[in-house]
Short mmCIF file of C-alpha atoms and ligand atoms in Angstrom, two decimals:
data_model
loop_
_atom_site.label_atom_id
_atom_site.label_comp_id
_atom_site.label_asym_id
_atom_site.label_seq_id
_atom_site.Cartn_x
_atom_site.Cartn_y
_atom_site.Cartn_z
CA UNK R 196 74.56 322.94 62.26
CA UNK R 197 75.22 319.58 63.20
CA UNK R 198 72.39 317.06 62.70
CA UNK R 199 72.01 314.13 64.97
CA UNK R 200 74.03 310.90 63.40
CA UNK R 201 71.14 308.96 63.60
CA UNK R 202 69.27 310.63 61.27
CA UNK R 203 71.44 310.59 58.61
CA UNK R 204 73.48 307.39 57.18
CA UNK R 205 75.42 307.80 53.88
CA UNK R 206 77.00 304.46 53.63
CA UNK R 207 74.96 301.47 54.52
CA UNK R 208 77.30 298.86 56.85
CA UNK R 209 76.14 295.90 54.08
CA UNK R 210 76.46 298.47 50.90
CA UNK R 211 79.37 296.54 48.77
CA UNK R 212 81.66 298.29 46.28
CA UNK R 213 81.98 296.33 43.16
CA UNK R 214 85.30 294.69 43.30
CA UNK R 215 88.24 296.78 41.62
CA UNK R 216 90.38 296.05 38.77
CA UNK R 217 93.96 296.93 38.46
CA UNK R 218 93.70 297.05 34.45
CA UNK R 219 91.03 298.20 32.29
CA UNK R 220 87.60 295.25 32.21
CA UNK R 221 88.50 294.55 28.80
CA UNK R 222 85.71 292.11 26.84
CA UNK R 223 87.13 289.27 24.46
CA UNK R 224 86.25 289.66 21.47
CA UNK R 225 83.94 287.37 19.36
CA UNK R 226 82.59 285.08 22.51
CA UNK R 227 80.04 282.31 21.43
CA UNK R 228 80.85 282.13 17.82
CA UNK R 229 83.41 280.04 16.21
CA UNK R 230 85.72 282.82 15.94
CA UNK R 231 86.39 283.62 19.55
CA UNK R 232 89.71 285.69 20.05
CA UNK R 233 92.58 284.37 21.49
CA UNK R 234 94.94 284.78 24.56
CA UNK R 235 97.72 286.90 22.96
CA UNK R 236 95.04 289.18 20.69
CA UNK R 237 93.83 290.17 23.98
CA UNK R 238 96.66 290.46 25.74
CA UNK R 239 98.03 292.77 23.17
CA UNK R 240 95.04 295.07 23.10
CA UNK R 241 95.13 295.33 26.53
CA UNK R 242 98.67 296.24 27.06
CA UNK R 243 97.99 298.76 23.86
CA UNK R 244 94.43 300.53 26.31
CA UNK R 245 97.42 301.24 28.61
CA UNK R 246 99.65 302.56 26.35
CA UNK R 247 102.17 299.70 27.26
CA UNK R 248 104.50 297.34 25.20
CA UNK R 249 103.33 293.84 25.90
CA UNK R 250 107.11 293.00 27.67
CA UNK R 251 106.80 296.52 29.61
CA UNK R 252 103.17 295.26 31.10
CA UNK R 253 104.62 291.40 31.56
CA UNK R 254 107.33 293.13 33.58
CA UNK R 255 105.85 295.75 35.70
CA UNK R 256 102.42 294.00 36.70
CA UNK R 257 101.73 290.32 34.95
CA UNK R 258 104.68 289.13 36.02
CA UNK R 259 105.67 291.72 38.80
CA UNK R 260 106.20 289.28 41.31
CA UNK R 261 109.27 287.37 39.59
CA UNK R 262 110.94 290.18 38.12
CA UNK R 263 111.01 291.96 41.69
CA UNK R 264 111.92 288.60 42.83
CA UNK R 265 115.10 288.32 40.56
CA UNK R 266 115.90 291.57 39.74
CA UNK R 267 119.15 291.05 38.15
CA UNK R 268 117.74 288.11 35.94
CA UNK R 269 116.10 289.76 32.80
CA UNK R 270 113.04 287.26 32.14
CA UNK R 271 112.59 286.77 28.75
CA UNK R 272 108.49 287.74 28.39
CA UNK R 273 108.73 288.66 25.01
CA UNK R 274 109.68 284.66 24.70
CA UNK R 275 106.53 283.97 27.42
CA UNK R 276 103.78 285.11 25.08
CA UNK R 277 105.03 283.68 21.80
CA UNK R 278 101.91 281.40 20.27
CA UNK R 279 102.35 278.20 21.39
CA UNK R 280 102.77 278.63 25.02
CA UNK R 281 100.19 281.62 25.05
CA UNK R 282 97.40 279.85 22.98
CA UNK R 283 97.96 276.11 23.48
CA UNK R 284 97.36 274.14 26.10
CA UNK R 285 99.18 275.51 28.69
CA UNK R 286 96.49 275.53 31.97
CA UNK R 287 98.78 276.16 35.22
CA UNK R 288 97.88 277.21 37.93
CA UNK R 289 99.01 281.13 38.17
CA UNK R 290 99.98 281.08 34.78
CA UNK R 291 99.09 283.55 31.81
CA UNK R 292 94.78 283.42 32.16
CA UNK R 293 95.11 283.36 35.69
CA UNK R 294 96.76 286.10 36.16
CA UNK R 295 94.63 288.39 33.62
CA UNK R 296 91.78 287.60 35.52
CA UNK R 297 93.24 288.63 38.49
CA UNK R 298 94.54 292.44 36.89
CA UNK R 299 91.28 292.62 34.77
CA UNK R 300 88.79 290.85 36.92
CA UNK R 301 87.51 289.19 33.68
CA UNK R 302 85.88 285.90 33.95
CA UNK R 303 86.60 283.35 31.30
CA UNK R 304 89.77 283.86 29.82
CA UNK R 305 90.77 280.56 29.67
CA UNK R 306 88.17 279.71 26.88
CA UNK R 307 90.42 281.98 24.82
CA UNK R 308 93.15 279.24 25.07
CA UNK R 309 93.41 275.73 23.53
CA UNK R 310 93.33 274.60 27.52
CA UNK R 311 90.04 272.72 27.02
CA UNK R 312 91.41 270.12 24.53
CA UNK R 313 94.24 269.03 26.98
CA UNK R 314 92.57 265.90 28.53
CA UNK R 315 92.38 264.99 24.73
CA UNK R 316 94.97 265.78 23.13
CA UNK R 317 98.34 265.79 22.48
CA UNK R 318 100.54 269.00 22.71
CA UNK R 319 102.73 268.63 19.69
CA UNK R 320 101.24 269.86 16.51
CA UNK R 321 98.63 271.91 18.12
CA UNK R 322 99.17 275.09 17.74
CA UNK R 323 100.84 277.06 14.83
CA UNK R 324 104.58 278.34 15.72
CA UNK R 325 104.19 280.94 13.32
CA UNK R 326 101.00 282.95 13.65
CA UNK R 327 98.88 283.51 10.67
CA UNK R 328 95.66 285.46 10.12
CA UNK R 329 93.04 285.96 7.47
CA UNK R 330 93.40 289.43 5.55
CA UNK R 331 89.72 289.41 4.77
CA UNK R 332 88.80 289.16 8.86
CA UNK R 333 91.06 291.54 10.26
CA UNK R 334 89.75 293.76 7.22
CA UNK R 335 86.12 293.27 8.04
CA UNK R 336 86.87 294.11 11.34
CA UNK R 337 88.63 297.44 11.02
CA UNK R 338 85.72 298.97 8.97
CA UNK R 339 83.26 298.13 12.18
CA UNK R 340 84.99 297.10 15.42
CA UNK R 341 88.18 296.34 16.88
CA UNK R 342 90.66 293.90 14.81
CA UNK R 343 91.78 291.18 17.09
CA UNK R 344 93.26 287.76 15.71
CA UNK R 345 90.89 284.27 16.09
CA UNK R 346 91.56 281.36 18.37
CA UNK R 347 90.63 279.39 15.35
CA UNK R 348 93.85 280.45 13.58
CA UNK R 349 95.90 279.10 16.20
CA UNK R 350 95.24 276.05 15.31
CA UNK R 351 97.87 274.46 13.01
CA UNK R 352 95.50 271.86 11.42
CA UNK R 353 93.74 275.21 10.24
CA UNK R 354 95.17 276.85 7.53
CA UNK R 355 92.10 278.34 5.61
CA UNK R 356 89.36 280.60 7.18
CA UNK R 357 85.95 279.26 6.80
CA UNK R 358 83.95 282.30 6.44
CA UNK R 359 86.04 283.97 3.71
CA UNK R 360 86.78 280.71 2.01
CA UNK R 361 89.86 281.31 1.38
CA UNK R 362 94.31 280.46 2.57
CA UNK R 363 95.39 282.02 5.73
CA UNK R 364 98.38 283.68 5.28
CA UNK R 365 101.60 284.54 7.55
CA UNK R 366 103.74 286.90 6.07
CA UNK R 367 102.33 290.29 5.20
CA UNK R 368 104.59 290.56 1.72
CA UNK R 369 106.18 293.74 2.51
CA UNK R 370 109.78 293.92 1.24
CA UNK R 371 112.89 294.69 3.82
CA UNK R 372 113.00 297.95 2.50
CA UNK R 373 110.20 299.27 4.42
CA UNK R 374 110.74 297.69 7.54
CA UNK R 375 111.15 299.55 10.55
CA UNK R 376 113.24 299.11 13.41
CA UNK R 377 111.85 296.59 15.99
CA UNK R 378 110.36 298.16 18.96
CA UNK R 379 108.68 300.79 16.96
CA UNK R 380 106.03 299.05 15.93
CA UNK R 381 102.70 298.95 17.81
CA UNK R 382 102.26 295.23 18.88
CA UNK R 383 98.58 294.40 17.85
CA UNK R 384 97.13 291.68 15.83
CA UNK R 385 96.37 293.48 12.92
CA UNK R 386 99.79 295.39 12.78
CA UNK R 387 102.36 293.85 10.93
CA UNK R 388 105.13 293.77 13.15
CA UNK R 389 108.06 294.73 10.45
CA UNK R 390 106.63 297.71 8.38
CA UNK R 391 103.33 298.88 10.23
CA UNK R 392 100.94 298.06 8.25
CA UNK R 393 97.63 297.33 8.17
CA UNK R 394 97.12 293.18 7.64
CA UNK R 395 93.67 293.59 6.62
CA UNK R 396 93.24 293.85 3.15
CA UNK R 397 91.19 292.09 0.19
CA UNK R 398 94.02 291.41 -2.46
CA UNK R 399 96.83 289.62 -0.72
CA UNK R 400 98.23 287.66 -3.33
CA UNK R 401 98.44 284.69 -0.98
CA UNK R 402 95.15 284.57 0.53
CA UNK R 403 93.59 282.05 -2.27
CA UNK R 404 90.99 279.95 -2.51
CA UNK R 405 91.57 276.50 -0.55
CA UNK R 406 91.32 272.83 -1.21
CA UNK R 407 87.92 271.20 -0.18
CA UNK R 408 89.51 269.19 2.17
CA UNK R 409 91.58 271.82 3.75
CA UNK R 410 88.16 273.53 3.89
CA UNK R 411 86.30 270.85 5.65
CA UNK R 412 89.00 270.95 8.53
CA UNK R 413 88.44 274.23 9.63
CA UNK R 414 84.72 273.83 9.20
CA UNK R 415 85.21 271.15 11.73
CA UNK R 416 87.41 273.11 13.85
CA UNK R 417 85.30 275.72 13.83
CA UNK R 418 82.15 273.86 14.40
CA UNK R 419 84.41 271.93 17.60
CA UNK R 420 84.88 275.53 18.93
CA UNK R 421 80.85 276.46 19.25
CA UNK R 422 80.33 272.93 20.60
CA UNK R 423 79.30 272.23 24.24
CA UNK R 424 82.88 270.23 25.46
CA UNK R 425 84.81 274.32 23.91
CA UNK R 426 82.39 275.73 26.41
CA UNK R 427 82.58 273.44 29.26
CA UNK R 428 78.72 272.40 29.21
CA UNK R 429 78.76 268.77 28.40
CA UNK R 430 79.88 266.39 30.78
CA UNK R 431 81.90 263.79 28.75
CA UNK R 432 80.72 260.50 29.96
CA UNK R 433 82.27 258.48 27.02
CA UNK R 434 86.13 259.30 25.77
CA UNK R 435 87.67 258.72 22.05
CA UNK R 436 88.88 255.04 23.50
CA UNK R 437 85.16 253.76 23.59
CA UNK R 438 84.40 255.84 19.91
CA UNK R 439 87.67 253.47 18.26
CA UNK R 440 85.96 250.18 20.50
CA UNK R 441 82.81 250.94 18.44
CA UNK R 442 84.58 251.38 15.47
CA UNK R 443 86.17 248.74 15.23
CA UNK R 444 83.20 246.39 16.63
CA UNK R 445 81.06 248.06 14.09
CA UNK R 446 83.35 248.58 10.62
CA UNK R 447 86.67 246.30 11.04
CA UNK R 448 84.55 242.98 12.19
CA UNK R 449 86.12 243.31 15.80
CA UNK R 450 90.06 244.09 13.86
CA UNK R 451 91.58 246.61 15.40
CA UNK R 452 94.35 246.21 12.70
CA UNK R 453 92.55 247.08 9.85
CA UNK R 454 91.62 250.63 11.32
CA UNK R 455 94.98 251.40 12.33
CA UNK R 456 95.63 250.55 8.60
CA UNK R 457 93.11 252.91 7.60
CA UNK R 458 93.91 255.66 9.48
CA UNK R 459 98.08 254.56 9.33
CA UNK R 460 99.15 254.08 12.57
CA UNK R 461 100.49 250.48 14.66
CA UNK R 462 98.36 248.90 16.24
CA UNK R 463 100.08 249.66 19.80
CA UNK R 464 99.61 253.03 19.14
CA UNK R 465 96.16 252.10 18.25
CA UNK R 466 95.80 250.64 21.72
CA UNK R 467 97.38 253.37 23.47
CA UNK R 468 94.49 255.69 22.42
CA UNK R 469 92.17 253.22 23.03
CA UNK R 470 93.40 252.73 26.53
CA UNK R 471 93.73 255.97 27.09
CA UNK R 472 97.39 255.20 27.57
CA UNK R 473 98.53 257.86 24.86
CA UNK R 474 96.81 261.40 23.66
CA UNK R 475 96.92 261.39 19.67
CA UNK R 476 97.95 264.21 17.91
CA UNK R 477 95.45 266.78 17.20
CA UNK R 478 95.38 266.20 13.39
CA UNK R 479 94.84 262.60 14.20
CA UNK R 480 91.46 263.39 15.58
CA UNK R 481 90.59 264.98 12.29
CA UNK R 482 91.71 262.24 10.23
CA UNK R 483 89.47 260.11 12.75
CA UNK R 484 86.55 262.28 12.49
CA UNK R 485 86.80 262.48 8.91
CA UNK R 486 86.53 258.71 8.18
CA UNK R 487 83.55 258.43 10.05
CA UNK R 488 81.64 261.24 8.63
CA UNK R 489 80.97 262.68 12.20
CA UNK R 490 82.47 266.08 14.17
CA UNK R 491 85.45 266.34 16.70
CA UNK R 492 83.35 266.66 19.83
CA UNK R 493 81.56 263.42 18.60
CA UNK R 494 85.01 261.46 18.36
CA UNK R 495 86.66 263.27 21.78
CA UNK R 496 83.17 262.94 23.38
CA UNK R 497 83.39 258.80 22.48
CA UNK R 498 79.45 259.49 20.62
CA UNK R 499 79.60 256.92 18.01
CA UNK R 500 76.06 256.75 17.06
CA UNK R 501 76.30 259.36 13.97
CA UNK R 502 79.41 257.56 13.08
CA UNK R 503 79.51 255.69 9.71
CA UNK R 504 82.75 254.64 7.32
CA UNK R 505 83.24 257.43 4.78
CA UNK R 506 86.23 256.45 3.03
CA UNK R 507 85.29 252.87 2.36
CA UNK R 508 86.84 252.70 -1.05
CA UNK R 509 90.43 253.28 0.74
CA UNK R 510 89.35 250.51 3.05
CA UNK R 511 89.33 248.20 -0.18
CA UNK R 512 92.17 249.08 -1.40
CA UNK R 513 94.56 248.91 1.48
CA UNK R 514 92.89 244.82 1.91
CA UNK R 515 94.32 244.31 -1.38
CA UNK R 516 97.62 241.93 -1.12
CA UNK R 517 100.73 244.39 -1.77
CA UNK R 518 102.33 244.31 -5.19
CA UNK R 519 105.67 243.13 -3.12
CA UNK R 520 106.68 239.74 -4.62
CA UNK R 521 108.69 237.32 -2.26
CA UNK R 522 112.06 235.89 -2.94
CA UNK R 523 110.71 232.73 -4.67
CA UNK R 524 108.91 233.70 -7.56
CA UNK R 525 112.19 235.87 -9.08
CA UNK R 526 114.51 234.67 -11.51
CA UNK R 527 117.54 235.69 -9.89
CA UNK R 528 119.79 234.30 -12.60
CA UNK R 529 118.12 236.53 -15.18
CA UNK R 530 118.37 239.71 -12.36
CA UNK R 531 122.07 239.09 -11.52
CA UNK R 532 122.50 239.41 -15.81
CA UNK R 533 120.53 241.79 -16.30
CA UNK R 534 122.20 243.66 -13.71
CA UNK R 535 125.69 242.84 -15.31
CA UNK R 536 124.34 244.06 -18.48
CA UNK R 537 123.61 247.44 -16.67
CA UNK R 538 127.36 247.68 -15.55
CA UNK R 539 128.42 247.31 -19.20
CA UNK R 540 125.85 249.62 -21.21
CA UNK R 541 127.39 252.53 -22.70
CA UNK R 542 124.99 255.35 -20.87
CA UNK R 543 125.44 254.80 -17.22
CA UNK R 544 121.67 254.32 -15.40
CA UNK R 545 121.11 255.01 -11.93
CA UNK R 546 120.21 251.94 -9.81
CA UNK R 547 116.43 253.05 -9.41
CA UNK R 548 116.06 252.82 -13.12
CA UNK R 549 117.66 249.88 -13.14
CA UNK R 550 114.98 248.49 -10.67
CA UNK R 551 112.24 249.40 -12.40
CA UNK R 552 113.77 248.21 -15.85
CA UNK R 553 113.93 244.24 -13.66
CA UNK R 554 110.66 245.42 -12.01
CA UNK R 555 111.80 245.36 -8.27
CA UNK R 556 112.60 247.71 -5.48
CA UNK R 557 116.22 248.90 -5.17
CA UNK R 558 115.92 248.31 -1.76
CA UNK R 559 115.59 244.59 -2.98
CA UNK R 560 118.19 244.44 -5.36
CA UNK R 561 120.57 245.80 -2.96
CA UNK R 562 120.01 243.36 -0.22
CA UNK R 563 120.24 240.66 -2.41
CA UNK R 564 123.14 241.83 -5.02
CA UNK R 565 125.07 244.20 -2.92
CA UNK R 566 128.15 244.52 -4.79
CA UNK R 567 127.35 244.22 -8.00
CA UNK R 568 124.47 247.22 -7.19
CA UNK R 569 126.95 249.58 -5.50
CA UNK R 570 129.30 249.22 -8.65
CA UNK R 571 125.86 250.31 -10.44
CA UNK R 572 125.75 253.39 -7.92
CA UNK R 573 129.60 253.86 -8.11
CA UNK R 574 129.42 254.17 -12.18
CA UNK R 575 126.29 256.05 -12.50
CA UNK R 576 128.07 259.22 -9.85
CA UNK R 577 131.57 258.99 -11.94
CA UNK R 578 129.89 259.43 -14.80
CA UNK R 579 127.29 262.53 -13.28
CA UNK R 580 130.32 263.94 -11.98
CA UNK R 581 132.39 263.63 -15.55
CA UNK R 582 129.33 265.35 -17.15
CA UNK R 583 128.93 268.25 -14.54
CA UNK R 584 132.89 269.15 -15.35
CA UNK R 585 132.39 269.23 -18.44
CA UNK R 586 129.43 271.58 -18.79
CA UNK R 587 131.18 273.43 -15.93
CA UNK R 588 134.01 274.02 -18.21
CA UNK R 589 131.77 274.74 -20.90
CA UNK R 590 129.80 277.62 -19.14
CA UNK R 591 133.49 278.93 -17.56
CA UNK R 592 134.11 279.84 -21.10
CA UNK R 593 131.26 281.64 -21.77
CA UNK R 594 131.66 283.49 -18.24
CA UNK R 595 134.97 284.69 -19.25
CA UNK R 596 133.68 285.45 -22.89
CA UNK R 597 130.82 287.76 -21.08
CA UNK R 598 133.23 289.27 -18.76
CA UNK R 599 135.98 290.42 -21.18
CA UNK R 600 133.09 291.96 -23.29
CA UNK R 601 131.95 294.10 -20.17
CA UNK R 602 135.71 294.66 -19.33
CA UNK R 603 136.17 295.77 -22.69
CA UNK R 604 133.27 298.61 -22.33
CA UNK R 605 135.39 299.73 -18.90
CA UNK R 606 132.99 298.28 -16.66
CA UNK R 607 134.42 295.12 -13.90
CA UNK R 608 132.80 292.05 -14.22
CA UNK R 609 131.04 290.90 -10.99
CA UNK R 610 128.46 288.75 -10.46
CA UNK R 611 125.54 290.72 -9.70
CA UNK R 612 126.61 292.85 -13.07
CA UNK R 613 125.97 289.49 -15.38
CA UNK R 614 122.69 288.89 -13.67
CA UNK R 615 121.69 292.38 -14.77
CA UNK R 616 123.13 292.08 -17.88
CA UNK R 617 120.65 288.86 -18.46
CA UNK R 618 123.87 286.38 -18.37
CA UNK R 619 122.01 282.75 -17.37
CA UNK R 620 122.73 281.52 -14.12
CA UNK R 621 123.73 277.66 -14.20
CA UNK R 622 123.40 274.89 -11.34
CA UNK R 623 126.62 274.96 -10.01
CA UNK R 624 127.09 274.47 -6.72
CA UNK R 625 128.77 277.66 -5.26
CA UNK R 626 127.42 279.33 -8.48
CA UNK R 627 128.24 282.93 -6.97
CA UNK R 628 131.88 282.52 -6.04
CA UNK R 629 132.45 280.04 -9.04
CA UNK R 630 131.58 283.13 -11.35
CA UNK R 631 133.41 285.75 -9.01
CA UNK R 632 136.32 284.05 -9.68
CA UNK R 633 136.68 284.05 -12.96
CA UNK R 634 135.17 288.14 -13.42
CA UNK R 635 138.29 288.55 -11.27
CA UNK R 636 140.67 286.65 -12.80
CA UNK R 637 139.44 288.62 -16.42
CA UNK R 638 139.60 291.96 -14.64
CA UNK R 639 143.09 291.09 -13.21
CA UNK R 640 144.17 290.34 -17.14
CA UNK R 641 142.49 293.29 -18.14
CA UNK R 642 144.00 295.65 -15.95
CA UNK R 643 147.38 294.20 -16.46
CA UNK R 644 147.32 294.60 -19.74
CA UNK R 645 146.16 298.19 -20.06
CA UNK R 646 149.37 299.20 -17.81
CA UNK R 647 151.64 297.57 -20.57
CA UNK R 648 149.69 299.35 -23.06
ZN1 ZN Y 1127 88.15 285.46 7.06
ZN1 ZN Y 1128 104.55 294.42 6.56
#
């Protein structure tokens, strides 16, 4: 029986589905806490929910678009998702984060990116080109939740991890002999890419404790990626130009010279920041931050109130007249017989000794006394080189002696053999083929001489 359609009405005219997602929703890790993830973790989790290689997923759907376009062209995506394009600061439009969001319908992948720091800073020496993680983490991780690799480590001014206290490291120390061919590896973050293994582990030999300085920076980095300008809640009113105006009003009595001595830059490239002409480099905002005692956001955000000179006692010191004397006060008359003496002595000195024995720079001596300093140079090489034959004669001898004793017991002489055998290696340049030789040459004898015999 058929009921009347207006009774019955199964889908409402203003009912909306929920939007659909081509891939899975997947959540970023670690959101709201210094150690967010970052663009590539998630990119290779989420090509390894599909059971894809992140190149076959950049092919078939990120990219889909210019691979159909081009077919004939291979693109190189296993190039497009290496760090520093992936993580840094790279915010086009319809790039990498915009085109997640539009296969996962995720909001807010571009806070796993470095994107946010690009009206500040400059791109070079941002992000690590080699990626490096913190054993400890990743092994934290596997025993709860799901191992993914930190935006913080993409950093290249980071380089320990701030809750383990102790060096990041980058290679997983697995020798060649268990690594596996390429492209049979799983491609996660906590898979080492040559010999599968886990990277999370407690007793990498590498993974030590960290200087306190090295320390501090990533407890400022880390502290600049919980702050309101990584999240996109403060509106910067101020910019790092007006924090270096203050400075310098407040600490260098109006000299913008002396802090671009302090912090060892020009003082046009001081200007540039302060114009806004130029982005510094990211480690210069650290070295910034640093000297006045205060956090990243506060320098990028131009806050100078918390501001205050740390490192006052370099201050002094760099005031201090440089030990560089100027023409007038030297004897040159004693120099020029001093040097002369130098030319004569029986033991050849190179002409840096010579400078400090007068108690000037070379650099000085050889603008003024050029030809009597490259005779110096000239002697001082001859003789090096004289010596180096010599010994090299000396340890040719003991070569062959070592090689006729092995050809003697019927083995040939090579090079690796000696090394086994505990034979010292000398610094010869070439020292593998230098030895080769003569093993050869004995073996040769040897040989020939058994056939007479
Ligand atoms: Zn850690
Ligand atoms: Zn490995």
């Amino acid at each position: 029986m058929i009921h009347h359609p207006d009774v019955f009405q199964l889908v409402g005219p203003k009912v909306r589905l929920p939007p659909r997602s081509v891939l899975v929703r997947l959540k970023p890790l670690g959101m709201g806490t210094p150690y967010r993830e970052c663009l590539s973790s998630y990119y290779q989790r989420l090509a390894d929910v599909h059971g894809l290689t992140p190149q076959v997923l950049a092919r078939e759907l990120v990219f889909s678009d210019i691979s159909q376009a081009s077919p004939n062209k291979s693109f190189h995506f296993e190039e497009a998702w290496r760090l520093p394009s992936f993580n840094g600061l790279v915010v086009k439009e319809g790039h990498w984060p915009d085109r997640l969001k539009s296969l996962t319908r995720c909001e807010g992948l571009e806070d796993l990116t470095l994107g946010f720091l690009s009206a500040f800073v400059s791109t070079r020496g941002l992000v690590t080109k080699r990626s490096k993680w913190c054993p400890l983490c990743l092994e934290e991780d596997a025993s709860g939740s799901t191992p993914y690799a930190r935006l913080l480590w993409s950093f290249k001014a980071v380089t320990c991890c701030p809750k383990h206290k102790v060096n990041l490291v980058s290679s997983c120390g697995c020798p060649k002999a268990e690594w596996k061919s390429s492209g049979r590896v799983k491609c996660l973050p906590n898979v080492c890419p040559r010999c599968a293994g886990d990277l999370g582990r407690h007793d990498h030999p590498k993974a030590t404790t960290p200087s306190t300085k090295k320390l501090l920076h990533a407890n400022m980095v880390a502290d600049l990626l919980v702050s309101g300008l990584a999240n996109r809640s403060t509106t910067q009113e101020r910019t790092l130009g007006d924090f270096l105006q203050d400075s310098v009003h407040l600490f260098m009595d109006g000299q913008a010279i002396n802090l671009a001595g302090l912090l060892g830059v020009t003082k046009s490239t001081l200007s540039g920041w302060m114009n806004g002409k130029h982005r510094p480099e990211f480690a210069r905002i650290i070295q910034i931050a640093e000297l006045h005692g205060c956090s990243l956001e506060d320098v990028l955000c131009g806050r100078s109130g918390r501001a205050k000179l740390v490192l006052t006692l370099q201050k002094e010191r760099s005031k201090e007249p440089r030990s560089r004397r100027d023409r007038g006060d030297i004897d040159w008359m004693k120099v020029v017989a001093f040097l002369k003496e130098a030319l004569r002595s029986d033991s050849p000195l190179p002409l840096t000794k010579v400078a400090i024995q007068v108690g000037l720079r070379a650099d000085t001596l050889r603008n003024a006394e050029p030809e009597l300093c490259s005779a110096i140079s000239d002697r001082w090489h001859a003789w090096r080189r004289s010596c180096t034959t010599k010994r090299d004669l000396v340890y040719a001898d003991q070569v062959r002696m070592e090689a006729t004793r092995l050809a003697n017991l019927g083995h040939r002489p090579t090079w690796q053999r000696l090394v086994e055998e505990g034979f010292p290696k000398a610094s010869i340049w070439q020292w593998r083929t230098f030895v080769q030789r003569i093993c050869d040459e004995v073996w040769k004898e040897f040989e020939g001489s058994k056939r007479i015999a």
